[in-house]
């Protein structure tokens, strides 16, 4: 086997091994929780992972990774023989999983074999010390060989495909849609009135059939890229457990919806977000056991991660039953950090005040030590979700808990867009970022301190001079669109709304376009690029260019 | 031994000084384009394809970016090499890995091979990326240094996006 052929096999091998480790880890965390509640660790639950680990060992050996294969073999031996299965044993096994995962990352990065075996050796020494007694410990729950092996069936029904190949397929389907739209556009424009009624109807029927097939192909292609969020959610108990251990807290985790699927790009982006929110809930939401006792709460805090699919949107809720958010403290910090003045802090609606938590540096600055090594703050959570075309909402009840509600599209390749016209130019806006549209009412237009504002639902919303920036007339546009952006709402006067629809999204790849107000583009039926406004970028761009 | 090697061996000139000595000219096959009143030679290896009358969606208040157009599933950026923000009829798509960029030109004058020793140094005038000139029998052709132009535009863009 050539070096190149070998490297091609590494990714599927590493993905399979990671899945095996992830599933094993989830069982270890669950068994640790049961043990803390006084139950006996189920040896058979751990042994249920032996077939998957055995496959990983075999594949590693086949790929010439002798050390990695030997290490997994030792892990198998530990699972088979280690007694007693106490808290220390489970903790040691969790460390082995971490080491195995690190080794996989190194192998993916080009290492030929496992390197981080120090902890394995340490553990094996401990095992050897207790090995004499291992056989004497009765295993009341020994049914490993009879356990159903799910892995084999799954493998036969699925096929690992390189992401690049799926990307290429999706690009080609995007091209097919464009070609179809262009054809339908030309036929409608050029042939209208030239054909007799029967021929026109036949032609229209053929176009409709083609449209349906194209939509089905698009939908099927999108589905091939869908991954279960289970790959992230299965990590949640471990992440919560580690955070609780570090902070001296106790947590019970409930995860719902790991069968929900989303595009691989969405799942990858959400991984970091969910990890952060889970740690955030343990660190800052859930109180220490003593404090909870005093409050009459159960010592172990409750952390819930619920994922659900609603049509083309996935919602993710990360909630806890902790302290909630101290709004007085939040207002004081906003003033202290110069975000708002004292009057504005005092008068801001709760919804507005909660958005301050998503400003860069706001939530973590004075807790840098505590949070060191996290990598992301709530501002990054917000930015990531927005970049996916979604939104984050925060709900809380003081003393009773906090809930982050994220909504993201299932796929970023296709989005629901509204087409608008501003200064005689057409643009698109993601529907998820539109709060309201309507006729512009001059009576609602105010200019406090010379700044254009629009009174919208008892709130004064800034009006962006987008039409003027495009060379249009000042104060033009009979309609108004209210957009949601990172730090609030903004209004834009527009000429008209053309309509709504789904479109294939294409990124604006070149760095020269990054400073504009657009998130990407979509190729319209006439072959032109329709530019998609990103409210966050629009606000920043407008600030930079003025009028 | 090359002239550079001789220089280095004989006088031990520092590498950075050697790097300032221009590479010897060589014969170059170029696409000759017309932009405004000027004629430019774009190296053949820098050109991926030519698109006549692309359907351009105009960009915003940037004299160097005319707009964007769709090119086989990608959004291609159309540049105005003269920075006049003018729409030009033909797009010369550049061969640049990972980037979808095109030069907006007014016309194509053909493909021509220029002798390496025919180029004269030129101060660039208002074209910072045209530092050589080929004096032809009827009119001069300016050397279009694509890398230099992109570096300049990227630098300007970075300034614009930095806080």
XYZ file of C-alpha atoms in Angstrom, chain B residues 13-130:
118
model
C 27.308 39.910 -0.777
C 24.488 39.386 1.675
C 21.469 37.408 0.493
C 19.102 40.310 1.018
C 21.207 42.479 -1.253
C 21.282 39.726 -3.856
C 17.522 39.480 -3.655
C 17.212 43.082 -4.810
C 18.889 42.259 -8.108
C 16.107 41.775 -10.648
C 15.654 38.365 -12.211
C 16.981 38.256 -15.768
C 14.263 39.065 -18.294
C 12.868 36.218 -20.326
C 10.524 35.916 -23.256
C 6.953 36.094 -22.013
C 3.695 35.122 -23.662
C 1.054 37.639 -22.633
C -2.572 38.505 -23.152
C -2.635 42.102 -24.319
C -5.614 44.058 -23.007
C -6.861 47.597 -23.329
C -8.002 49.509 -20.284
C -8.997 53.093 -20.883
C -6.348 54.631 -23.133
C -3.650 52.204 -22.023
C -2.472 48.853 -23.283
C -1.291 46.241 -20.772
C 0.377 42.858 -21.092
C -0.983 40.338 -18.612
C 1.289 37.263 -18.320
C -0.361 34.273 -19.944
C 0.124 32.096 -16.845
C -1.839 34.621 -14.765
C -4.961 34.270 -16.915
C -7.476 31.495 -16.293
C -10.145 32.541 -18.754
C -11.859 35.486 -20.372
C -15.558 36.234 -19.882
C -17.155 38.643 -22.300
C -19.857 40.912 -20.887
C -20.307 39.212 -17.526
C -23.563 39.925 -15.692
C -22.151 42.158 -12.994
C -23.878 43.139 -9.768
C -22.290 46.442 -8.761
C -20.324 46.696 -5.532
C -20.375 49.594 -3.105
C -18.390 52.813 -3.095
C -15.082 51.171 -3.863
C -13.274 52.502 -6.953
C -11.206 49.310 -7.287
C -14.085 46.825 -7.103
C -16.534 47.138 -9.988
C -18.786 44.381 -8.760
C -19.289 40.645 -8.593
C -20.462 38.059 -11.093
C -21.240 34.343 -11.005
C -18.612 32.030 -12.394
C -19.413 28.324 -12.211
C -20.785 28.332 -8.693
C -18.331 30.889 -7.345
C -18.771 34.598 -6.843
C -16.010 36.297 -8.794
C -14.817 39.793 -7.886
C -14.379 42.140 -10.826
C -11.656 44.745 -10.302
C -11.128 48.048 -12.049
C -7.338 48.160 -12.490
C -7.458 51.929 -12.967
C -9.432 52.543 -9.783
C -12.044 54.604 -11.588
C -14.979 52.463 -10.492
C -16.048 52.103 -14.115
C -17.909 49.167 -15.585
C -15.771 47.454 -18.232
C -17.050 45.037 -20.824
C -14.715 42.071 -20.459
C -13.491 40.140 -17.441
C -10.042 38.589 -17.486
C -10.289 35.930 -14.783
C -7.010 35.549 -12.940
C -5.409 32.209 -12.165
C -4.963 32.553 -8.423
C -5.346 29.562 -6.131
C -8.161 30.077 -3.639
C -9.279 33.406 -5.066
C -11.922 34.283 -7.646
C -10.776 37.581 -9.138
C -11.036 39.158 -12.548
C -9.661 42.301 -14.158
C -12.233 44.478 -15.859
C -10.861 45.448 -19.277
C -12.289 47.413 -22.194
C -10.949 45.164 -24.921
C -8.572 42.405 -25.928
C -5.774 43.167 -28.379
C -4.567 39.583 -28.705
C -1.909 37.221 -27.448
C 1.689 38.249 -28.013
C 5.130 36.975 -27.062
C 7.422 39.744 -25.836
C 11.182 39.347 -26.008
C 12.718 39.399 -22.551
C 15.235 42.130 -23.345
C 12.596 44.428 -24.850
C 11.256 45.635 -21.500
C 12.402 48.958 -20.088
C 12.041 50.070 -16.508
C 9.225 52.518 -16.025
C 8.234 54.561 -12.995
C 4.677 53.214 -13.143
C 3.099 56.622 -13.406
C -0.359 56.283 -11.945
C -0.161 52.489 -12.221
C 1.805 51.273 -9.266
C 1.820 47.722 -10.592
C 3.103 48.546 -14.073
